[in-house]
Coordinates of C-alpha atoms in Angstrom, one line a residue:
M211 CA 14.3 -51.3 -19.4
Y212 CA 12.9 -49.0 -22.1
R213 CA 11.0 -46.9 -19.6
S214 CA 14.2 -46.5 -17.5
V215 CA 16.2 -45.3 -20.4
F216 CA 13.5 -42.9 -21.5
T217 CA 13.2 -41.5 -17.9
C218 CA 17.0 -41.0 -17.9
V219 CA 17.0 -39.3 -21.2
L220 CA 14.1 -37.1 -20.1
L221 CA 15.9 -36.3 -16.9
C222 CA 19.0 -35.2 -18.7
L223 CA 16.9 -33.0 -21.0
T224 CA 15.1 -31.4 -18.2
V225 CA 18.4 -30.5 -16.4
S226 CA 19.8 -29.1 -19.7
I227 CA 16.7 -27.3 -20.9
L228 CA 15.5 -25.8 -17.6
S229 CA 18.9 -24.6 -16.6
V230 CA 19.8 -20.9 -16.9
T231 CA 21.7 -21.7 -20.1
A232 CA 19.7 -21.2 -23.4
V233 CA 18.3 -24.3 -25.0
G234 CA 19.6 -23.1 -28.3
E235 CA 23.0 -24.1 -27.2
D236 CA 21.9 -27.6 -26.6
V237 CA 19.3 -28.1 -29.3
A238 CA 20.1 -26.3 -32.5
D239 CA 16.8 -26.6 -34.1
V240 CA 14.0 -24.5 -32.5
E241 CA 11.3 -27.1 -33.3
N242 CA 13.4 -29.8 -31.6
E243 CA 13.7 -27.4 -28.6
L244 CA 10.0 -26.9 -28.4
E245 CA 9.3 -30.5 -28.8
A246 CA 11.6 -31.3 -25.8
L247 CA 9.9 -28.7 -23.7
R248 CA 6.5 -30.2 -24.7
Q249 CA 7.7 -33.6 -23.5
I250 CA 8.7 -32.1 -20.2
I251 CA 5.3 -30.5 -19.8
A252 CA 3.6 -33.8 -20.6
E253 CA 5.8 -35.8 -18.2
K254 CA 5.4 -33.4 -15.4
G255 CA 1.8 -32.7 -16.0
Y256 CA 2.1 -28.9 -16.2
S257 CA -0.9 -26.8 -17.1
F258 CA 0.5 -24.5 -19.8
T259 CA 1.6 -24.7 -23.4
V260 CA 4.8 -23.5 -25.1
G261 CA 5.5 -22.3 -28.7
R262 CA 7.8 -20.0 -30.7
T263 CA 8.2 -16.7 -29.1
P264 CA 10.8 -13.9 -29.6
L265 CA 13.0 -15.5 -26.9
T266 CA 12.8 -19.1 -28.1
G267 CA 16.2 -20.4 -29.2
L268 CA 18.3 -17.3 -28.1
S269 CA 21.7 -17.8 -26.7
K270 CA 22.6 -17.5 -23.1
E271 CA 24.1 -14.1 -23.7
Q272 CA 21.1 -12.9 -25.6
L273 CA 18.7 -14.2 -22.9
A274 CA 20.6 -12.2 -20.3
Q275 CA 19.9 -9.1 -22.1
R276 CA 16.0 -9.8 -21.9
T277 CA 16.0 -9.9 -18.1
G278 CA 18.1 -7.7 -15.8
F279 CA 16.8 -7.9 -12.2
I280 CA 19.5 -7.5 -9.5
P281 CA 18.4 -7.9 -5.9
P282 CA 18.7 -4.8 -3.7
S283 CA 21.1 -4.8 -0.8
K284 CA 19.9 -6.2 2.5
E285 CA 20.3 -2.8 4.0
E286 CA 18.2 -1.1 1.4
W287 CA 15.6 -3.9 1.4
G288 CA 15.5 -4.0 5.2
S289 CA 15.0 -0.2 5.4
L290 CA 11.7 0.0 3.4
P291 CA 8.4 0.6 5.3
R292 CA 5.9 -2.1 5.0
F293 CA 2.9 -1.5 2.8
V294 CA -0.3 -0.4 4.8
P295 CA -3.6 -0.1 3.0
G296 CA -4.7 3.6 2.7
A297 CA -7.7 5.5 1.4
L298 CA -6.8 5.0 -2.2
S299 CA -8.1 1.5 -3.3
Y300 CA -10.6 0.3 -5.7
P301 CA -14.0 0.6 -3.9
G302 CA -15.8 -2.2 -5.8
A303 CA -13.4 -5.0 -5.0
D304 CA -12.3 -7.1 -2.1
I305 CA -9.4 -9.6 -1.5
S306 CA -12.2 -12.3 -1.3
D307 CA -13.2 -11.8 -4.9
P308 CA -12.2 -14.9 -7.0
V309 CA -10.9 -12.7 -9.8
F310 CA -9.6 -9.2 -9.9
D311 CA -8.0 -7.8 -13.0
W312 CA -6.9 -4.1 -13.6
R313 CA -7.0 -4.8 -17.3
T314 CA -10.8 -5.3 -17.4
L315 CA -11.2 -1.9 -15.6
G316 CA -9.1 -0.2 -18.3
N317 CA -6.2 0.7 -16.0
V318 CA -3.3 -1.2 -17.6
T319 CA -1.2 0.5 -20.4
G320 CA 0.0 -1.4 -23.5
V321 CA 2.8 -4.1 -23.3
R322 CA 6.2 -2.7 -24.1
N323 CA 9.3 -4.5 -25.3
Q324 CA 12.6 -3.9 -23.6
G325 CA 14.5 -5.6 -26.4
A326 CA 18.2 -6.4 -26.0
C327 CA 18.8 -4.4 -22.8
G328 CA 18.6 -5.7 -19.2
S329 CA 16.0 -3.0 -18.2
C330 CA 13.1 -5.2 -16.9
W331 CA 13.4 -3.4 -13.6
A332 CA 12.8 0.0 -15.3
F333 CA 9.9 -1.3 -17.4
A334 CA 8.1 -2.8 -14.5
A335 CA 8.5 0.3 -12.4
I336 CA 7.3 2.5 -15.1
A337 CA 4.4 0.2 -16.0
Q338 CA 3.4 0.4 -12.4
L339 CA 3.3 4.2 -12.3
E340 CA 1.3 4.3 -15.6
G341 CA -1.1 2.0 -14.1
H342 CA -1.6 4.2 -11.0
I343 CA -2.0 7.3 -13.3
A344 CA -4.7 5.5 -15.3
I345 CA -6.5 4.6 -12.0
Y346 CA -6.2 7.9 -10.2
D347 CA -5.9 10.4 -13.0
N348 CA -8.2 8.9 -15.5
M349 CA -5.4 9.2 -18.1
M350 CA -3.4 6.7 -20.2
M351 CA 0.2 7.9 -20.4
D352 CA 3.3 6.6 -22.1
L353 CA 6.2 7.3 -19.7
S354 CA 9.9 6.9 -20.5
E355 CA 11.8 3.9 -19.4
Q356 CA 14.9 5.4 -20.9
H357 CA 14.7 8.3 -18.6
I358 CA 15.0 5.8 -15.6
I359 CA 18.1 4.2 -17.3
D360 CA 19.8 7.3 -18.1
C361 CA 19.2 9.4 -15.0
N362 CA 19.0 7.1 -12.0
E363 CA 21.6 7.9 -9.3
D364 CA 22.3 4.2 -8.6
E365 CA 23.8 3.9 -12.1
K366 CA 21.7 0.9 -12.9
N367 CA 21.6 0.3 -16.6
C368 CA 21.2 -2.4 -19.4
D369 CA 23.3 -4.8 -17.2
G370 CA 20.5 -4.9 -14.7
G371 CA 19.0 -3.1 -11.7
N372 CA 16.0 -3.0 -9.4
A373 CA 12.9 -1.0 -8.8
Y374 CA 14.4 1.1 -6.1
A375 CA 16.8 2.8 -8.4
A376 CA 13.7 3.7 -10.4
Y377 CA 11.6 4.7 -7.5
K378 CA 14.3 7.1 -6.0
L379 CA 14.2 9.0 -9.2
L380 CA 10.4 8.9 -9.4
L381 CA 10.4 10.3 -5.9
S382 CA 12.9 13.1 -6.3
F383 CA 12.4 14.3 -9.9
G384 CA 9.5 12.3 -11.2
S385 CA 8.8 10.8 -14.6
V386 CA 8.9 12.2 -18.1
T387 CA 7.0 11.2 -21.2
E388 CA 8.3 8.7 -23.8
D389 CA 8.2 11.5 -26.4
C390 CA 10.7 13.5 -24.4
I391 CA 13.2 10.7 -23.9
P392 CA 12.4 7.8 -26.3
Y393 CA 13.7 4.3 -25.7
T394 CA 16.9 3.4 -27.3
Q395 CA 17.8 -0.2 -25.8
S396 CA 21.1 1.5 -24.7
D397 CA 22.7 2.8 -21.6
E398 CA 25.2 5.0 -23.3
G399 CA 23.1 8.2 -23.5
E400 CA 23.4 11.3 -21.3
C401 CA 20.6 12.2 -18.8
G402 CA 18.3 14.6 -20.6
Q403 CA 15.6 15.2 -17.9
A404 CA 16.6 18.9 -17.7
F405 CA 14.9 19.3 -21.0
C406 CA 11.7 17.7 -20.1
T407 CA 8.8 18.4 -17.9
S408 CA 8.2 16.2 -14.9
V409 CA 4.7 14.8 -15.3
A410 CA 4.2 12.4 -12.3
V411 CA 5.8 11.8 -8.9
I412 CA 5.4 9.2 -6.3
A413 CA 5.3 9.7 -2.5
D414 CA 6.9 6.4 -1.2
Y415 CA 7.6 2.8 -2.3
P416 CA 6.8 0.4 0.6
D417 CA 7.4 -3.3 0.4
V418 CA 5.0 -6.0 0.5
E419 CA 5.4 -9.3 2.5
D420 CA 7.1 -11.9 0.3
F421 CA 4.9 -14.7 -1.2
N422 CA 1.9 -13.6 1.2
V423 CA -1.0 -13.9 -1.2
T424 CA -3.4 -11.9 1.1
A425 CA -0.8 -9.1 1.5
I426 CA -0.1 -8.9 -2.2
K427 CA -3.9 -8.9 -3.1
T428 CA -4.4 -6.1 -0.5
A429 CA -1.7 -4.1 -2.1
L430 CA -3.1 -4.8 -5.6
L431 CA -6.4 -3.2 -4.7
S432 CA -4.5 0.1 -4.6
G433 CA -2.9 -0.5 -8.1
P434 CA -0.5 -2.9 -9.9
V435 CA 2.6 -4.2 -7.9
Y436 CA 6.1 -4.9 -8.9
T437 CA 7.7 -8.3 -8.3
A438 CA 10.7 -10.3 -9.1
I439 CA 10.5 -13.7 -10.8
R440 CA 12.8 -16.5 -12.2
T441 CA 12.8 -17.1 -15.9
S442 CA 13.6 -20.5 -17.7
A443 CA 13.4 -22.1 -21.1
L444 CA 9.8 -23.0 -20.3
F445 CA 9.1 -19.5 -19.2
N446 CA 10.8 -17.9 -22.3
S447 CA 8.6 -20.0 -24.6
Y448 CA 5.4 -19.7 -22.7
I449 CA 2.3 -19.2 -24.9
E450 CA -0.8 -19.7 -22.6
G451 CA -2.4 -21.5 -19.6
C452 CA -1.3 -21.7 -15.9
F453 CA 2.3 -21.5 -15.7
D454 CA 3.1 -23.9 -12.8
Y455 CA 6.7 -24.8 -13.3
N456 CA 8.6 -24.0 -10.1
D457 CA 12.2 -23.2 -10.6
T458 CA 13.8 -22.9 -7.0
N459 CA 17.3 -23.9 -8.0
N460 CA 18.3 -20.4 -9.1
Y461 CA 17.5 -16.9 -7.9
P462 CA 15.1 -14.3 -9.4
D463 CA 16.5 -12.8 -12.6
H464 CA 13.6 -10.7 -13.9
A465 CA 11.0 -8.2 -12.9
V466 CA 7.4 -7.9 -14.1
L467 CA 4.1 -6.3 -13.0
I468 CA 1.4 -8.1 -11.2
V469 CA -2.0 -6.6 -12.4
G470 CA -4.5 -9.0 -11.0
W471 CA -5.4 -12.5 -9.6
D472 CA -7.5 -15.4 -10.5
D473 CA -8.2 -17.9 -7.8
T474 CA -10.0 -20.2 -10.2
A475 CA -6.9 -20.8 -12.3
C476 CA -4.5 -23.5 -12.0
D477 CA -7.2 -26.1 -10.9
E478 CA -8.5 -23.7 -8.3
G479 CA -4.9 -23.1 -6.9
G480 CA -4.9 -19.6 -8.0
A481 CA -2.6 -17.5 -10.2
W482 CA -1.3 -14.0 -10.5
I483 CA -2.0 -12.2 -13.7
V484 CA 1.4 -10.7 -14.9
K485 CA 2.4 -8.0 -17.4
N486 CA 5.8 -8.7 -19.0
S487 CA 8.1 -6.5 -21.0
W488 CA 8.8 -8.8 -24.0
G489 CA 6.2 -7.5 -26.4
E490 CA 2.8 -9.0 -27.4
G491 CA 4.5 -11.9 -29.2
W492 CA 5.3 -13.5 -25.9
G493 CA 2.6 -15.2 -23.7
E494 CA -1.1 -14.2 -23.7
D495 CA -0.4 -11.1 -25.8
G496 CA 2.4 -10.1 -23.4
F497 CA 0.7 -11.3 -20.2
M498 CA 0.8 -14.5 -18.3
H499 CA -1.1 -16.5 -15.5
I500 CA 1.4 -17.9 -13.1
K501 CA 0.6 -20.0 -10.2
Y502 CA 0.9 -18.3 -6.8
G503 CA 4.4 -18.7 -5.4
V504 CA 6.2 -20.6 -8.2
S505 CA 9.5 -19.6 -9.7
Y506 CA 9.8 -16.8 -7.0
I507 CA 6.8 -14.9 -8.1
G508 CA 5.8 -12.8 -5.1
M509 CA 9.4 -12.0 -4.0
Y510 CA 10.8 -8.6 -3.7
V511 CA 7.2 -7.2 -4.1
S512 CA 6.8 -3.4 -3.9
Q513 CA 3.9 -1.0 -4.2
I514 CA 4.1 2.7 -4.8
L515 CA 2.2 5.5 -3.1
Y516 CA 0.7 7.8 -5.7
S517 CA -1.2 10.9 -5.0
P518 CA -3.7 11.9 -7.8
F519 CA -2.5 14.8 -9.9
V520 CA -5.7 16.5 -9.2
S521 CA -8.5 15.5 -6.8
L522 CA -11.9 17.0 -6.5
T523 CA -13.0 17.3 -2.8
S524 CA -16.2 19.3 -2.9
P525 CA -18.9 18.8 -4.3
N526 CA -18.3 15.1 -4.0
G527 CA -21.8 13.9 -4.3
G528 CA -25.0 13.3 -2.2
Q529 CA -25.7 16.8 -1.3
T530 CA -28.5 19.3 -2.4
I531 CA -27.4 22.8 -3.4
Y532 CA -29.7 25.5 -4.7
G533 CA -29.7 27.5 -7.8
D534 CA -28.8 31.1 -7.8
T535 CA -26.7 30.7 -4.7
E536 CA -22.9 30.5 -4.3
Y537 CA -21.0 27.2 -3.7
R538 CA -17.3 26.8 -3.0
I539 CA -15.8 24.1 -5.3
Q540 CA -12.6 22.7 -3.8
W541 CA -9.9 20.5 -5.2
S542 CA -6.3 19.6 -4.4
N543 CA -3.0 19.4 -6.4
P544 CA -0.8 17.5 -4.0
G545 CA 2.2 17.1 -6.3
I546 CA 3.2 18.8 -9.5
E547 CA 1.6 22.2 -9.9
P548 CA -0.6 22.3 -13.1
D549 CA -0.4 25.1 -15.5
S550 CA -4.0 25.7 -15.2
V551 CA -7.4 24.2 -14.0
S552 CA -10.8 24.4 -15.5
L553 CA -14.2 23.4 -14.1
A554 CA -17.4 22.1 -15.8
Y555 CA -20.5 20.3 -14.8
S556 CA -22.8 17.6 -16.2
I557 CA -26.5 17.1 -15.6
G558 CA -26.2 13.5 -16.9
G559 CA -24.0 12.1 -14.1
A560 CA -20.5 10.5 -14.9
A561 CA -21.6 9.7 -18.4
G562 CA -21.8 13.4 -19.1
P563 CA -21.4 15.3 -21.3
F564 CA -19.6 17.8 -19.2
D565 CA -20.5 20.5 -21.8
N566 CA -21.4 23.2 -19.1
P567 CA -18.3 25.3 -18.5
I568 CA -18.0 26.9 -15.0
V569 CA -14.6 28.5 -15.3
S570 CA -11.2 27.9 -17.1
G571 CA -7.6 29.1 -16.7
L572 CA -7.5 29.1 -13.1
T573 CA -3.8 29.3 -11.7
G574 CA -2.3 28.9 -8.3
V575 CA -5.6 28.2 -6.5
E576 CA -7.5 25.1 -5.3
T577 CA -10.9 26.7 -4.7
Y578 CA -13.6 28.5 -6.7
L579 CA -16.8 30.3 -5.7
W580 CA -19.3 29.1 -8.1
T581 CA -22.6 30.9 -8.7
V582 CA -25.0 27.9 -9.1
P583 CA -27.2 28.1 -12.2
E584 CA -30.9 28.3 -11.8
I585 CA -31.7 24.7 -13.0
T586 CA -33.3 21.7 -11.3
S587 CA -31.5 18.4 -11.8
E588 CA -30.9 15.3 -9.5
S589 CA -28.0 14.0 -11.5
V590 CA -25.3 16.7 -11.4
M591 CA -21.5 16.1 -11.3
V592 CA -18.7 18.4 -11.4
R593 CA -15.4 17.8 -13.2
V594 CA -12.0 19.5 -12.5
T595 CA -9.4 19.2 -15.3
A596 CA -5.7 20.0 -14.8
W597 CA -3.6 21.1 -17.7
L598 CA 0.1 20.6 -18.2
D599 CA 2.2 21.6 -21.2
G600 CA -0.9 22.4 -23.3
D601 CA -2.5 19.1 -22.7
I602 CA -4.9 17.5 -20.3
R603 CA -2.8 15.9 -17.6
A604 CA -5.6 14.6 -15.3
Y605 CA -9.1 15.1 -14.4
D606 CA -11.4 14.1 -11.5
L607 CA -15.1 14.0 -10.9
S608 CA -17.4 14.1 -8.0
D609 CA -17.7 10.6 -6.6
E610 CA -21.5 10.6 -6.9
V611 CA -24.3 12.8 -8.2
F612 CA -25.7 15.7 -6.3
E613 CA -28.8 17.7 -6.7
I614 CA -29.4 21.3 -7.8
A615 CA -32.8 22.5 -6.6
A616 CA -34.7 25.7 -7.0
F617 CA -34.0 28.2 -4.2
S618 CA -36.8 28.6 -1.7
N619 CA -37.0 30.3 1.7
T620 CA -39.5 27.6 2.8
A621 CA -36.6 25.0 2.7
S622 CA -34.4 27.2 5.0
S623 CA -32.1 24.4 6.2
Y624 CA -31.1 21.0 5.0
P625 CA -30.6 18.3 6.0
N626 CA -32.4 18.7 9.3
P627 CA -31.7 16.6 11.5
F628 CA -28.1 16.3 10.3
Q629 CA -24.8 14.5 11.3
E630 CA -21.9 16.2 9.6
K631 CA -23.0 19.5 8.0
I632 CA -26.1 21.6 7.7
S633 CA -26.8 24.3 5.1
I634 CA -28.7 27.3 6.0
L635 CA -30.4 29.1 3.0
Y636 CA -31.2 32.8 3.1
E637 CA -32.1 35.7 0.8
V638 CA -30.7 39.2 1.1
D639 CA -33.2 41.9 -0.1
S640 CA -30.8 44.8 0.2
P641 CA -27.1 45.1 0.7
G642 CA -25.8 44.9 4.2
R643 CA -24.2 43.0 7.1
V644 CA -25.4 39.3 7.6
K645 CA -24.8 37.4 10.8
I646 CA -25.8 33.8 11.5
T647 CA -25.2 32.5 15.0
I648 CA -25.7 29.1 16.4
F649 CA -27.3 28.9 20.0
D650 CA -27.9 26.0 22.3
V651 CA -31.3 25.4 24.1
R652 CA -30.1 27.6 27.0
G653 CA -29.4 30.5 24.8
G654 CA -25.6 30.1 24.9
V655 CA -23.6 31.1 21.8
V656 CA -22.1 28.0 20.3
K657 CA -20.5 29.5 17.1
V658 CA -20.9 32.3 14.6
V659 CA -20.9 30.6 11.3
E660 CA -21.3 33.6 9.1
E661 CA -20.7 37.3 9.5
I662 CA -20.2 39.1 6.2
D663 CA -21.2 42.0 4.1
R664 CA -23.6 40.8 1.2
D665 CA -25.1 42.2 -1.9
T666 CA -28.7 41.3 -2.7
G667 CA -29.1 37.7 -3.7
N668 CA -29.5 34.2 -2.5
Y669 CA -26.9 32.5 -0.3
V670 CA -26.0 29.5 1.8
A671 CA -24.2 29.2 5.0
E672 CA -22.9 26.0 6.6
W673 CA -22.4 24.7 10.0
D674 CA -20.2 21.7 10.5
G675 CA -21.4 20.7 14.0
T676 CA -18.5 22.2 15.8
E677 CA -18.1 24.8 18.5
A678 CA -16.1 28.1 18.1
D679 CA -12.9 26.4 19.2
G680 CA -13.3 23.6 16.7
A681 CA -14.4 21.0 19.2
P682 CA -17.3 18.7 18.1
A683 CA -20.7 20.0 19.5
N684 CA -22.7 17.5 21.6
P685 CA -25.7 16.0 19.8
G686 CA -28.9 17.7 20.6
V687 CA -31.3 20.5 19.7
Y688 CA -29.9 23.9 18.6
F689 CA -31.1 27.1 17.1
Y690 CA -29.6 29.4 14.5
L691 CA -30.5 33.1 14.3
L692 CA -30.3 34.9 11.0
D693 CA -29.9 38.7 11.2
A694 CA -29.8 40.3 7.8
P695 CA -31.1 43.7 6.3
G696 CA -34.8 43.5 6.5
T697 CA -34.7 39.8 7.7
T698 CA -34.5 38.1 11.1
R699 CA -35.1 34.5 11.2
S700 CA -34.7 31.7 13.9
E701 CA -35.2 28.0 13.3
K702 CA -34.6 24.8 15.4
I703 CA -32.0 22.4 14.1
I704 CA -31.0 18.9 15.4
L705 CA -27.5 17.5 15.5
L706 CA -27.1 13.7 15.5
R707 CA -23.9 11.7 16.0

């Protein structure tokens, strides 16, 4: 009899506490509220703890201001492309890894607090972009959520919205810094983006299959992903552990950012690692471990496609170049044009220091002809730095170290045999015309790789294994003929495929 009464009372408490209404309306005292939640956790065998958070005891109206997710229309949701893994993903990880966390890699910005404004949708989208900037631009930036609220064309505001309103603005105009448009917890301001510099843009915002753990993990390897979720009294007072309460009686009402996974959590059932927008006083310093699939986590998932602000394409590592020769450094600026670009190199690998300047103040170009210094080192890397509004906006390094060796005509071509590209070293004793021609074994001309006037000095020409029309040459034996003032040289080279 006693057990039946207790069960009935607990069931009534469960219905009351876990409803969308605030517990504070039913249990005036916060400690009584928390004790009731702890009883539910004990009875149901949940794997997390609750305690006092900034949301504990708030009214229904106050809680509504701390969420704000509104689902997109079926037409908009159905029109989005499906995420397809691209070239940009973390190279040292795989979806089979038991744990992956962008925080441990230093690519998640600090936890923010949306306060009394239903702007979770803007906070999650901006946190997502900040994470991609940290990953691909090597910069931690504080971008403006208020800009999204004030300037989105869908008129989403503190009454709620979704990522697509944010994404469309990030695609068309881009994002601005927090300093330019600070957060006000209000939607009554005018759009001030005309007075700000756009510092980052996205290329697209494909969706990811709902609740598909493999698909979401795959998208996560490219950067943090946006998702909807359902909050509850248990969620609002979450402190730590595996959040495994599954509220399926209501629809998603909040947006958060997934920054990793942990297959070992939740008794090996697996959990998403989530960044919230309720400040560090909630959860695990603002984060949460939530079991795969519960309370709508993994629904309305979106990834953004972000192109690095600046990307070094050559030298990208593994090659040998020679001192006192010219080498063309190349990079790309696929989005916003930087104010200027500077180049430097290190002989200590990625650890640097990059205290050997090559050039600074470059504008409107994506290439520079570098006179390689007469040094010898096997651990050289180049860094390209892009500047915007007087500050460093982004930088990129060679993916791997490369070698600078002493120039010698005895090492006239490298690598030989080769698969993708061969470098031909030569020295000009007196100014004049230089021509380098590739021949096949029958003496037929395959390609003229260099025909140019040169001053005295050391130079390197390259053949990429293609014929004059750009078609790949067949693997086999070839010869190059160097014709320069005072010098004629021929050498056998071998192309492999």
